[in-house]
Tab-separated table of C-alpha atoms and ligand atoms in Angstrom:
chain	number	residue	atom	x	y	z
A	29	UNK	CA	77.822	-44.394	69.195
A	30	UNK	CA	75.879	-42.259	66.999
A	31	UNK	CA	72.352	-43.426	66.103
A	32	UNK	CA	71.998	-44.309	62.306
A	33	UNK	CA	69.089	-42.399	60.787
A	34	UNK	CA	66.240	-44.838	59.530
A	35	UNK	CA	65.755	-45.017	55.900
A	36	UNK	CA	62.396	-45.359	54.085
A	37	UNK	CA	61.815	-46.487	50.467
A	38	UNK	CA	58.325	-45.334	49.317
A	39	UNK	CA	56.836	-45.865	46.069
A	40	UNK	CA	53.474	-44.459	44.783
A	41	UNK	CA	51.323	-46.197	42.022
A	42	UNK	CA	48.526	-44.483	39.990
A	43	UNK	CA	47.039	-41.123	39.650
A	44	UNK	CA	48.084	-37.528	40.790
A	45	UNK	CA	45.739	-37.919	43.751
A	46	UNK	CA	47.753	-40.771	44.813
A	47	UNK	CA	50.774	-38.933	44.409
A	48	UNK	CA	49.694	-36.170	46.775
A	49	UNK	CA	48.919	-38.868	49.358
A	50	UNK	CA	52.433	-40.044	48.827
A	51	UNK	CA	53.841	-36.777	49.617
A	52	UNK	CA	51.832	-36.530	52.738
A	53	UNK	CA	53.100	-39.883	53.798
A	54	UNK	CA	56.471	-38.913	53.088
A	55	UNK	CA	55.901	-35.597	55.080
A	56	UNK	CA	54.846	-37.813	58.022
A	57	UNK	CA	57.942	-40.160	57.717
A	58	UNK	CA	60.251	-37.123	57.537
A	59	UNK	CA	58.637	-35.674	60.603
A	60	UNK	CA	59.029	-39.109	62.315
A	61	UNK	CA	62.950	-38.782	61.514
A	62	UNK	CA	63.159	-40.961	58.575
A	63	UNK	CA	65.459	-40.236	55.799
A	64	UNK	CA	64.613	-41.514	52.157
A	65	UNK	CA	66.433	-44.060	49.880
A	66	UNK	CA	65.756	-45.330	46.372
A	67	UNK	CA	67.560	-48.530	47.213
A	68	UNK	CA	65.334	-51.212	48.686
A	69	UNK	CA	68.223	-53.164	50.106
A	70	UNK	CA	69.246	-50.545	52.482
A	71	UNK	CA	65.822	-49.530	53.611
A	72	UNK	CA	64.345	-50.067	57.231
A	73	UNK	CA	60.791	-49.474	55.859
A	74	UNK	CA	59.459	-50.164	52.524
A	75	UNK	CA	55.867	-48.705	51.699
A	76	UNK	CA	53.687	-49.227	48.586
A	77	UNK	CA	50.879	-46.759	48.078
A	78	UNK	CA	48.733	-48.643	45.695
A	79	UNK	CA	46.306	-47.972	42.715
A	80	UNK	CA	43.129	-50.075	41.926
A	81	UNK	CA	41.751	-48.459	39.063
A	82	UNK	CA	42.586	-51.329	36.350
A	83	UNK	CA	43.602	-54.770	36.922
A	84	UNK	CA	47.059	-54.471	35.653
A	85	UNK	CA	47.813	-51.751	38.299
A	86	UNK	CA	46.938	-54.281	41.022
A	87	UNK	CA	48.926	-57.078	39.348
A	88	UNK	CA	52.034	-54.862	39.360
A	89	UNK	CA	51.630	-54.042	43.033
A	90	UNK	CA	51.168	-57.630	43.878
A	91	UNK	CA	54.402	-58.477	41.975
A	92	UNK	CA	56.266	-55.611	43.868
A	93	UNK	CA	55.113	-56.745	47.303
A	94	UNK	CA	55.840	-60.462	46.672
A	95	UNK	CA	59.371	-59.562	45.803
A	96	UNK	CA	59.841	-58.312	49.318
A	97	UNK	CA	59.969	-61.553	51.057
A	98	UNK	CA	63.584	-61.902	50.184
A	99	UNK	CA	64.286	-58.609	51.903
A	100	UNK	CA	62.372	-59.553	54.779
A	101	UNK	CA	64.224	-62.782	55.106
A	102	UNK	CA	67.526	-60.727	55.029
A	103	UNK	CA	66.390	-58.247	57.506
A	104	UNK	CA	63.977	-59.162	60.096
A	105	UNK	CA	63.554	-55.711	61.506
A	106	UNK	CA	62.277	-54.408	58.050
A	107	UNK	CA	58.922	-52.908	58.080
A	108	UNK	CA	56.729	-53.556	54.991
A	109	UNK	CA	53.604	-51.182	54.592
A	110	UNK	CA	50.803	-51.449	51.891
A	111	UNK	CA	48.316	-48.706	51.698
A	112	UNK	CA	46.256	-46.798	49.060
A	113	UNK	CA	43.198	-47.725	46.949
A	114	UNK	CA	43.891	-51.374	46.592
A	115	UNK	CA	43.714	-51.977	50.266
A	116	UNK	CA	40.284	-50.253	50.367
A	117	UNK	CA	38.873	-52.921	48.185
A	118	UNK	CA	37.597	-55.972	50.124
A	119	UNK	CA	38.943	-58.534	47.507
A	120	UNK	CA	42.289	-57.250	47.263
A	121	UNK	CA	42.783	-56.428	50.880
A	122	UNK	CA	41.808	-60.071	51.703
A	123	UNK	CA	44.337	-61.367	49.082
A	124	UNK	CA	46.966	-59.051	50.531
A	125	UNK	CA	46.301	-60.445	54.099
A	126	UNK	CA	46.409	-64.161	53.214
A	127	UNK	CA	49.163	-64.248	50.314
A	128	UNK	CA	51.615	-61.901	52.061
A	129	UNK	CA	51.795	-62.538	55.864
A	130	UNK	CA	55.074	-60.581	55.897
A	131	UNK	CA	53.173	-57.214	55.306
A	132	UNK	CA	53.245	-55.499	58.744
A	133	UNK	CA	50.837	-52.518	58.079
A	134	UNK	CA	47.979	-52.201	56.015
A	135	UNK	CA	45.737	-49.189	55.810
A	136	UNK	CA	43.024	-47.434	53.411
A	137	UNK	CA	42.964	-44.086	51.866
A	138	UNK	CA	40.840	-42.551	54.672
A	139	UNK	CA	43.134	-43.202	57.634
A	140	UNK	CA	46.433	-42.075	56.182
A	141	UNK	CA	46.585	-39.354	58.902
A	142	UNK	CA	46.922	-42.258	61.636
A	143	UNK	CA	49.918	-43.589	59.952
A	144	UNK	CA	52.527	-42.164	62.455
A	145	UNK	CA	50.392	-43.645	65.359
A	146	UNK	CA	50.060	-46.993	63.717
A	147	UNK	CA	53.650	-47.346	63.002
A	148	UNK	CA	54.544	-46.396	66.617
A	149	UNK	CA	52.117	-49.067	67.804
A	150	UNK	CA	53.539	-51.847	65.476
A	151	UNK	CA	57.068	-50.898	66.586
A	152	UNK	CA	56.115	-51.499	70.255
A	153	UNK	CA	53.866	-54.703	69.724
A	154	UNK	CA	55.462	-56.079	66.383
A	155	UNK	CA	51.802	-57.117	65.594
A	156	UNK	CA	50.363	-56.884	62.284
A	157	UNK	CA	48.026	-53.829	61.800
A	158	UNK	CA	45.153	-53.777	59.349
A	159	UNK	CA	42.955	-50.608	59.425
A	160	UNK	CA	40.421	-50.412	56.526
A	161	UNK	CA	37.163	-48.654	57.659
A	162	UNK	CA	33.779	-48.983	55.911
A	163	UNK	CA	33.311	-46.762	52.840
A	164	UNK	CA	30.685	-44.527	54.470
A	165	UNK	CA	33.099	-43.363	57.020
A	166	UNK	CA	35.501	-41.874	54.461
A	167	UNK	CA	34.860	-38.167	55.333
A	168	UNK	CA	38.269	-37.074	56.125
A	169	UNK	CA	39.908	-34.034	54.446
A	170	UNK	CA	43.430	-34.304	55.669
A	171	UNK	CA	44.013	-30.855	56.312
A	172	UNK	CA	47.256	-29.424	58.138
A	173	UNK	CA	49.274	-32.683	57.414
A	174	UNK	CA	53.100	-32.350	56.681
A	175	UNK	CA	54.037	-32.678	53.140
A	176	UNK	CA	57.423	-33.573	51.534
A	177	UNK	CA	57.156	-32.363	47.915
A	178	UNK	CA	59.212	-33.952	45.159
A	179	UNK	CA	59.679	-30.594	43.025
A	180	UNK	CA	60.644	-27.018	44.083
A	181	UNK	CA	58.942	-25.720	40.925
A	182	UNK	CA	55.690	-27.589	40.814
A	183	UNK	CA	53.160	-28.415	43.524
A	184	UNK	CA	49.858	-30.360	43.432
A	185	UNK	CA	46.865	-28.880	45.349
A	186	UNK	CA	43.914	-30.893	45.879
A	187	UNK	CA	40.629	-28.995	45.545
A	188	UNK	CA	38.449	-31.974	46.372
A	189	UNK	CA	38.512	-35.570	47.407
A	190	UNK	CA	36.459	-38.712	46.378
A	191	UNK	CA	34.078	-38.893	43.672
A	192	UNK	CA	30.112	-39.168	43.466
A	193	UNK	CA	29.795	-39.703	39.740
A	194	UNK	CA	29.609	-43.580	39.940
A	195	UNK	CA	30.510	-44.066	36.232
A	196	UNK	CA	29.735	-47.751	35.994
A	197	UNK	CA	33.088	-49.096	35.146
A	198	UNK	CA	34.881	-47.131	37.894
A	199	UNK	CA	36.066	-48.257	41.339
A	200	UNK	CA	37.160	-44.751	42.413
A	201	UNK	CA	33.951	-43.796	44.324
A	202	UNK	CA	34.313	-47.082	46.243
A	203	UNK	CA	37.883	-46.640	47.234
A	204	UNK	CA	37.960	-42.853	47.721
A	205	UNK	CA	34.629	-42.192	49.248
A	206	UNK	CA	31.981	-39.544	48.816
A	207	UNK	CA	32.947	-36.384	47.103
A	208	UNK	CA	34.015	-33.471	49.566
A	209	UNK	CA	35.493	-29.978	48.536
A	210	UNK	CA	38.061	-28.229	50.498
A	211	UNK	CA	37.497	-24.707	51.781
A	212	UNK	CA	38.401	-21.917	49.088
A	213	UNK	CA	40.086	-19.957	51.548
A	214	UNK	CA	42.397	-22.877	52.599
A	215	UNK	CA	43.220	-23.499	49.128
A	216	UNK	CA	43.955	-19.828	48.322
A	217	UNK	CA	46.177	-19.511	51.488
A	218	UNK	CA	48.053	-22.718	50.601
A	219	UNK	CA	48.695	-21.381	46.999
A	220	UNK	CA	49.786	-17.941	48.084
A	221	UNK	CA	52.436	-19.711	50.376
A	222	UNK	CA	53.495	-21.957	47.607
A	223	UNK	CA	54.049	-18.922	45.256
A	224	UNK	CA	55.779	-17.046	48.035
A	225	UNK	CA	58.130	-20.338	48.305
A	226	UNK	CA	58.961	-19.949	44.738
A	227	UNK	CA	56.743	-22.424	43.146
A	228	UNK	CA	55.856	-21.589	39.579
A	229	UNK	CA	53.273	-24.271	38.617
A	230	UNK	CA	50.175	-25.479	40.597
A	231	UNK	CA	48.084	-28.402	39.679
A	232	UNK	CA	44.689	-28.371	41.087
A	233	UNK	CA	43.420	-31.877	41.648
A	234	UNK	CA	40.068	-33.569	41.878
A	235	UNK	CA	38.396	-36.425	40.093
A	236	UNK	CA	35.867	-33.957	38.724
A	237	UNK	CA	37.025	-30.272	39.322
A	238	UNK	CA	33.916	-28.947	37.739
A	239	UNK	CA	31.890	-30.091	40.551
A	240	UNK	CA	33.792	-28.190	43.180
A	241	UNK	CA	31.058	-27.269	45.562
A	242	UNK	CA	32.081	-23.804	46.150
A	243	UNK	CA	32.208	-22.820	42.510
A	244	UNK	CA	35.304	-23.948	40.277
A	245	UNK	CA	35.048	-20.827	37.984
A	246	UNK	CA	35.329	-18.454	41.000
A	247	UNK	CA	38.160	-20.429	42.577
A	248	UNK	CA	40.049	-20.044	39.373
A	249	UNK	CA	39.381	-16.413	39.122
A	250	UNK	CA	40.484	-15.723	42.493
A	251	UNK	CA	43.724	-17.937	42.071
A	252	UNK	CA	44.338	-15.682	38.974
A	253	UNK	CA	44.463	-12.584	41.022
A	254	UNK	CA	47.342	-13.822	43.288
A	255	UNK	CA	50.341	-11.667	42.455
A	256	UNK	CA	53.465	-13.249	40.782
A	257	UNK	CA	54.081	-15.043	37.452
A	258	UNK	CA	53.019	-18.614	37.892
A	259	UNK	CA	50.696	-21.077	36.116
A	260	UNK	CA	47.748	-23.169	37.135
A	261	UNK	CA	46.893	-26.583	35.683
A	262	UNK	CA	43.747	-28.568	36.855
A	263	UNK	CA	42.607	-32.105	36.359
A	264	UNK	CA	40.223	-33.878	35.878
A	265	UNK	CA	37.429	-32.115	34.044
A	266	UNK	CA	34.193	-33.931	33.539
A	267	UNK	CA	32.373	-33.192	30.322
A	268	UNK	CA	28.970	-32.997	32.078
A	269	UNK	CA	29.932	-30.408	34.399
A	270	UNK	CA	32.258	-28.102	32.094
A	271	UNK	CA	30.226	-24.901	31.753
A	272	UNK	CA	30.822	-22.070	29.405
A	273	UNK	CA	31.364	-19.785	32.020
A	274	UNK	CA	34.298	-21.759	33.159
A	275	UNK	CA	35.711	-21.628	29.648
A	276	UNK	CA	35.067	-17.795	29.767
A	277	UNK	CA	37.143	-17.453	33.050
A	278	UNK	CA	39.977	-19.384	31.613
A	279	UNK	CA	40.007	-17.502	28.278
A	280	UNK	CA	39.933	-14.068	30.309
A	281	UNK	CA	42.558	-15.432	32.790
A	282	UNK	CA	46.431	-14.689	32.816
A	283	UNK	CA	47.514	-17.700	34.780
A	284	UNK	CA	45.151	-20.538	34.107
A	285	UNK	CA	46.405	-23.111	31.692
A	286	UNK	CA	45.204	-23.586	28.201
A	287	UNK	CA	45.180	-27.232	28.416
A	288	UNK	CA	42.002	-29.201	28.761
A	289	UNK	CA	41.989	-32.883	29.818
A	290	UNK	CA	38.465	-33.933	29.062
A	291	UNK	CA	37.953	-37.696	29.232
A	292	UNK	CA	35.315	-38.618	26.606
A	293	UNK	CA	35.651	-42.372	27.262
A	294	UNK	CA	33.446	-43.348	24.239
A	295	UNK	CA	31.974	-41.930	20.909
A	296	UNK	CA	28.791	-44.039	21.202
A	297	UNK	CA	25.901	-42.410	22.981
A	298	UNK	CA	24.729	-45.943	23.797
A	299	UNK	CA	27.789	-46.770	25.654
A	300	UNK	CA	28.152	-43.111	27.375
A	301	UNK	CA	24.633	-44.102	28.748
A	302	UNK	CA	25.659	-47.452	29.989
A	303	UNK	CA	28.679	-45.881	31.319
A	304	UNK	CA	26.630	-43.383	33.284
A	305	UNK	CA	28.559	-40.427	32.058
A	306	UNK	CA	25.788	-37.911	31.870
A	307	UNK	CA	26.500	-36.406	28.332
A	308	UNK	CA	26.120	-37.107	24.812
A	309	UNK	CA	28.634	-36.989	22.001
A	310	UNK	CA	26.967	-33.879	20.515
A	311	UNK	CA	27.151	-32.258	23.832
A	312	UNK	CA	30.858	-33.172	24.151
A	313	UNK	CA	31.693	-31.761	20.545
A	314	UNK	CA	29.807	-28.525	21.393
A	315	UNK	CA	31.990	-27.888	24.475
A	316	UNK	CA	35.238	-28.556	22.692
A	317	UNK	CA	33.798	-26.282	19.867
A	318	UNK	CA	33.269	-23.503	22.492
A	319	UNK	CA	36.662	-23.868	24.049
A	320	UNK	CA	38.592	-23.662	20.768
A	321	UNK	CA	36.586	-20.593	19.846
A	322	UNK	CA	37.457	-18.856	23.057
A	323	UNK	CA	40.918	-20.218	23.415
A	324	UNK	CA	42.355	-20.757	19.980
A	325	UNK	CA	45.834	-21.997	21.108
A	326	UNK	CA	44.103	-24.544	23.566
A	327	UNK	CA	45.428	-28.134	23.629
A	328	UNK	CA	42.943	-30.860	24.195
A	329	UNK	CA	43.589	-34.387	25.714
A	330	UNK	CA	41.293	-37.210	26.782
A	331	UNK	CA	40.939	-40.563	28.092
A	332	UNK	CA	39.222	-43.387	26.189
A	333	UNK	CA	38.048	-47.062	27.035
A	334	UNK	CA	37.852	-49.853	24.568
A	335	UNK	CA	35.636	-52.917	25.057
A	336	UNK	CA	33.296	-51.717	27.467
A	337	UNK	CA	30.912	-54.536	28.116
A	338	UNK	CA	28.345	-54.901	25.312
A	339	UNK	CA	30.248	-52.469	23.081
A	340	UNK	CA	29.823	-53.595	19.575
A	341	UNK	CA	31.741	-52.865	16.370
A	342	UNK	CA	29.265	-49.973	15.516
A	343	UNK	CA	29.801	-48.431	18.801
A	344	UNK	CA	33.556	-48.871	18.471
A	345	UNK	CA	33.490	-47.199	15.000
A	346	UNK	CA	31.512	-44.142	16.515
A	347	UNK	CA	34.605	-43.852	18.941
A	348	UNK	CA	36.766	-43.708	15.818
A	349	UNK	CA	34.625	-41.072	14.125
A	350	UNK	CA	34.740	-38.970	17.115
A	351	UNK	CA	38.493	-39.106	17.393
A	352	UNK	CA	38.435	-37.718	13.881
A	353	UNK	CA	36.074	-35.089	14.761
A	354	UNK	CA	37.582	-33.754	17.990
A	355	UNK	CA	41.240	-34.017	16.779
A	356	UNK	CA	42.729	-34.593	20.247
A	357	UNK	CA	46.270	-33.705	20.768
A	358	UNK	CA	46.879	-36.981	22.584
A	359	UNK	CA	44.773	-39.556	24.492
A	360	UNK	CA	45.301	-41.854	27.325
A	361	UNK	CA	43.753	-45.126	26.134
A	362	UNK	CA	42.571	-48.201	28.033
A	363	UNK	CA	41.130	-51.573	27.378
A	364	UNK	CA	38.247	-52.017	29.717
A	365	UNK	CA	39.149	-53.702	32.932
A	366	UNK	CA	36.453	-55.484	35.070
A	367	UNK	CA	36.434	-54.164	38.601
A	368	UNK	CA	34.431	-56.273	41.127
A	369	UNK	CA	31.535	-54.304	42.901
A	370	UNK	CA	30.963	-51.824	40.078
A	371	UNK	CA	27.849	-51.847	38.055
A	372	UNK	CA	29.478	-52.766	34.592
A	373	UNK	CA	31.049	-55.706	36.471
A	374	UNK	CA	27.635	-57.531	35.988
A	375	UNK	CA	26.911	-56.624	32.437
A	376	UNK	CA	27.365	-59.269	29.829
A	377	UNK	CA	30.803	-58.999	27.887
A	378	UNK	CA	30.653	-61.192	25.001
A	379	UNK	CA	33.549	-59.604	22.915
A	380	UNK	CA	36.787	-61.541	23.325
A	381	UNK	CA	39.879	-60.278	24.812
A	382	UNK	CA	41.656	-60.717	21.289
A	383	UNK	CA	39.072	-58.638	19.467
A	384	UNK	CA	39.234	-55.768	22.019
A	385	UNK	CA	43.092	-55.664	21.527
A	386	UNK	CA	42.548	-55.684	17.715
A	387	UNK	CA	40.133	-52.751	18.197
A	388	UNK	CA	42.575	-51.085	20.586
A	389	UNK	CA	45.328	-51.147	17.894
A	390	UNK	CA	43.195	-49.837	15.285
A	391	UNK	CA	42.233	-46.877	17.477
A	392	UNK	CA	45.935	-46.123	18.213
A	393	UNK	CA	46.419	-45.852	14.288
A	394	UNK	CA	43.500	-43.291	14.085
A	395	UNK	CA	44.823	-41.159	16.949
A	396	UNK	CA	48.132	-41.182	15.307
A	397	UNK	CA	46.636	-40.150	12.177
A	398	UNK	CA	44.856	-37.073	13.963
A	399	UNK	CA	47.525	-36.200	16.471
A	400	UNK	CA	50.665	-36.949	14.498
A	401	UNK	CA	51.167	-33.348	13.154
A	402	UNK	CA	48.767	-31.551	15.608
A	403	UNK	CA	51.580	-29.510	17.044
A	404	UNK	CA	52.319	-28.083	13.605
A	405	UNK	CA	49.708	-25.360	14.250
A	406	UNK	CA	52.081	-23.971	16.994
A	407	UNK	CA	54.930	-23.243	14.286
A	408	UNK	CA	55.514	-19.702	13.989
A	409	UNK	CA	53.754	-19.063	17.144
A	410	UNK	CA	55.392	-17.620	20.369
A	411	UNK	CA	54.597	-19.664	23.507
A	412	UNK	CA	55.556	-18.584	27.050
A	413	UNK	CA	57.457	-21.446	28.537
A	414	UNK	CA	58.677	-22.335	32.159
A	415	UNK	CA	62.119	-23.788	31.913
A	416	UNK	CA	62.166	-26.793	33.770
A	417	UNK	CA	65.518	-28.648	33.012
A	418	UNK	CA	67.503	-30.174	30.419
A	419	UNK	CA	66.096	-30.594	26.777
A	420	UNK	CA	66.066	-33.319	24.362
A	421	UNK	CA	66.828	-33.644	20.611
A	422	UNK	CA	69.827	-31.330	20.437
A	423	UNK	CA	68.289	-28.629	22.569
A	424	UNK	CA	69.752	-27.562	25.825
A	425	UNK	CA	66.614	-26.817	27.703
A	426	UNK	CA	63.145	-28.004	28.084
A	427	UNK	CA	59.879	-26.783	29.689
A	428	UNK	CA	56.218	-26.606	29.146
A	429	UNK	CA	53.930	-23.989	27.736
A	430	UNK	CA	50.747	-22.529	29.016
A	431	UNK	CA	49.168	-25.138	26.732
A	432	UNK	CA	50.975	-27.870	28.599
A	433	UNK	CA	53.048	-28.838	25.624
A	434	UNK	CA	56.804	-29.643	25.948
A	435	UNK	CA	58.938	-27.167	24.512
A	436	UNK	CA	62.690	-27.770	23.904
A	437	UNK	CA	64.781	-24.928	23.088
A	438	UNK	CA	68.375	-23.389	22.991
A	439	UNK	CA	69.527	-20.314	24.619
A	440	UNK	CA	72.984	-18.905	25.290
A	441	UNK	CA	72.418	-16.924	28.370
A	442	UNK	CA	69.804	-18.756	30.465
A	443	UNK	CA	69.809	-17.560	33.967
A	444	UNK	CA	68.277	-20.368	35.848
A	445	UNK	CA	65.885	-23.225	35.697
A	446	UNK	CA	62.388	-21.906	36.798
A	447	UNK	CA	62.600	-18.976	34.745
A	448	UNK	CA	59.702	-18.010	32.258
A	449	UNK	CA	60.766	-17.347	28.716
A	450	UNK	CA	59.001	-16.589	25.309
A	451	UNK	CA	59.844	-19.089	22.645
A	452	UNK	CA	59.305	-18.638	18.882
A	453	UNK	CA	58.322	-22.177	17.681
A	454	UNK	CA	60.271	-23.185	14.605
A	455	UNK	CA	59.766	-26.987	14.444
A	456	UNK	CA	56.903	-29.374	15.622
A	457	UNK	CA	57.676	-32.859	16.801
A	458	UNK	CA	55.301	-35.736	17.729
A	459	UNK	CA	55.302	-35.168	21.509
A	460	UNK	CA	56.984	-31.793	21.523
A	461	UNK	CA	57.891	-28.565	19.754
A	462	UNK	CA	61.228	-26.889	19.243
A	463	UNK	CA	62.159	-23.229	19.226
A	464	UNK	CA	64.381	-20.285	20.296
A	465	UNK	CA	64.130	-17.758	23.011
A	466	UNK	CA	62.741	-14.380	22.029
A	467	UNK	CA	62.430	-12.927	25.616
A	468	UNK	CA	63.379	-13.710	28.974
A	469	UNK	CA	62.135	-12.929	32.457
A	470	UNK	CA	58.720	-11.368	33.627
A	471	UNK	CA	55.952	-10.728	31.624
B	505	SAH	N1	38.124	-38.864	37.378
B	505	SAH	C1	38.675	-38.903	36.245
B	505	SAH	C2	39.612	-40.059	35.830
B	505	SAH	C3	39.451	-41.232	36.744
B	505	SAH	S1	40.433	-42.797	36.329
B	505	SAH	C4	37.577	-38.949	34.991
B	505	SAH	O1	36.405	-39.137	35.440
B	505	SAH	O2	37.823	-38.537	33.974
B	505	SAH	C5	41.428	-42.303	35.008
B	505	SAH	C6	40.904	-42.993	33.639
B	505	SAH	O3	41.003	-44.449	33.938
B	505	SAH	C7	39.442	-42.916	33.455
B	505	SAH	O4	39.137	-41.551	32.653
B	505	SAH	C8	39.067	-44.083	32.460
B	505	SAH	O5	39.375	-43.730	31.117
B	505	SAH	C9	40.102	-45.095	32.938
B	505	SAH	N2	39.550	-46.115	33.751
B	505	SAH	C10	38.745	-45.993	34.749
B	505	SAH	N3	38.311	-47.150	35.269
B	505	SAH	C11	38.513	-47.984	34.221
B	505	SAH	C12	38.279	-49.415	33.975
B	505	SAH	N4	37.624	-50.110	34.866
B	505	SAH	N5	38.853	-50.048	32.984
B	505	SAH	C13	39.527	-49.147	31.903
B	505	SAH	N6	39.836	-48.033	32.179
B	505	SAH	C14	39.275	-47.342	33.134
B	506	SF4	FE1	35.617	-42.733	38.117
B	506	SF4	FE2	33.629	-41.439	36.788
B	506	SF4	FE3	34.460	-40.484	39.135
B	506	SF4	FE4	35.987	-40.188	37.121
B	506	SF4	S1	34.171	-39.247	37.302
B	506	SF4	S2	36.752	-41.020	39.112
B	506	SF4	S3	35.753	-41.988	35.930
B	506	SF4	S4	33.489	-42.393	38.690
């Protein structure tokens, strides 16, 4: 009888860094002969790659893992794996261990390369394996691992791992370890191969790409000289390390995106200091002014936290003031979530949850006010767009511009998805712009 191929269901929570780990995990599974399914009922292995950045991310994972008990009862051979950032935190690792005895394999962010070996060992012994080493051991770079990418057009390329910034609210340095930068030649080689394979969009990843130890401006410049039409996004930029030199390189480049994701977190200098962010509101505004001067079409997005311990009404109003001054195109907004083990977890936090929620809604209104018609500045402009698939709102196609903006458009003679086209923008919506094709093909 023919052997049935084993099927894996894998799900990644959280940031793009976790997504690249997920692609490596899928790469290893494929190499071990697994196929993939989106249906948990037919899976032989179910894996959750978890996120620990906020409490609600953890709650979702606990819910998802908890529901697996039914699958495990139905299929005794099912293998359940939980990995990623949550596992790296002592309290959640302990909770997983005690609450979910049916989880077979648990491993942290720094040992993902050992996954095949752990899985083999588990299959032989059927004994639960938990591998979480101490934080100071997290030095791995995970080079030369198999990768199973989700997209043919786009690829994520990590430039660095970990983080040394220790923003006082953030768990990342504890679960991802010390900051370590990848070798520039390895990165450039990887990107050249991806472009040869037909990839059109590269996302460079790091918790703070501006502190890339071999020089981020130089790396971007070198990537820009690789032949072919493609585009390079990068995240995340940290305001304290974003230099004018980097903005100049981007302004003079052909392929580096004109989208800057620059998390500000707060508009109060007092709170920024308590957060250990290393810049002031004035410095932040100066940086974005310079970026807008050098790159007029740039789009600017940010992250903001409301209700940091000790934040008062006056601090919060300074955040509103900053939003009005900075005129972000959009923002990812969060209510502060206490993370055990971080510095901020020990600060007094007298403002109630209800009040923080009221502030949060107030902030969303102000963001709406400033970003509601922000895209109208692109009407009449021509944006170069990578066609990625089907459009919305009565348009046949959709893609993103160099500014990272979603562009929906119609075109009678589109050759294929993955083509670059020039689009004259006719209309601005809240989350996208609409236009028509003026030019096909290469630049
Ligand atoms: N390295 C990136 C982002 C890391 S996490 C940076 O420094 O910008 C992504 C976002 O989650 C952060 O920018 C922050 O706004 C938010 N975040 C991180 N920890 C948080 C916490 N404890 N509570 C609420 N939001 C948090
Ligand atoms: Fe967290 Fe700050 Fe590092 Fe970003 S820079 S990952 S917010 S510690």
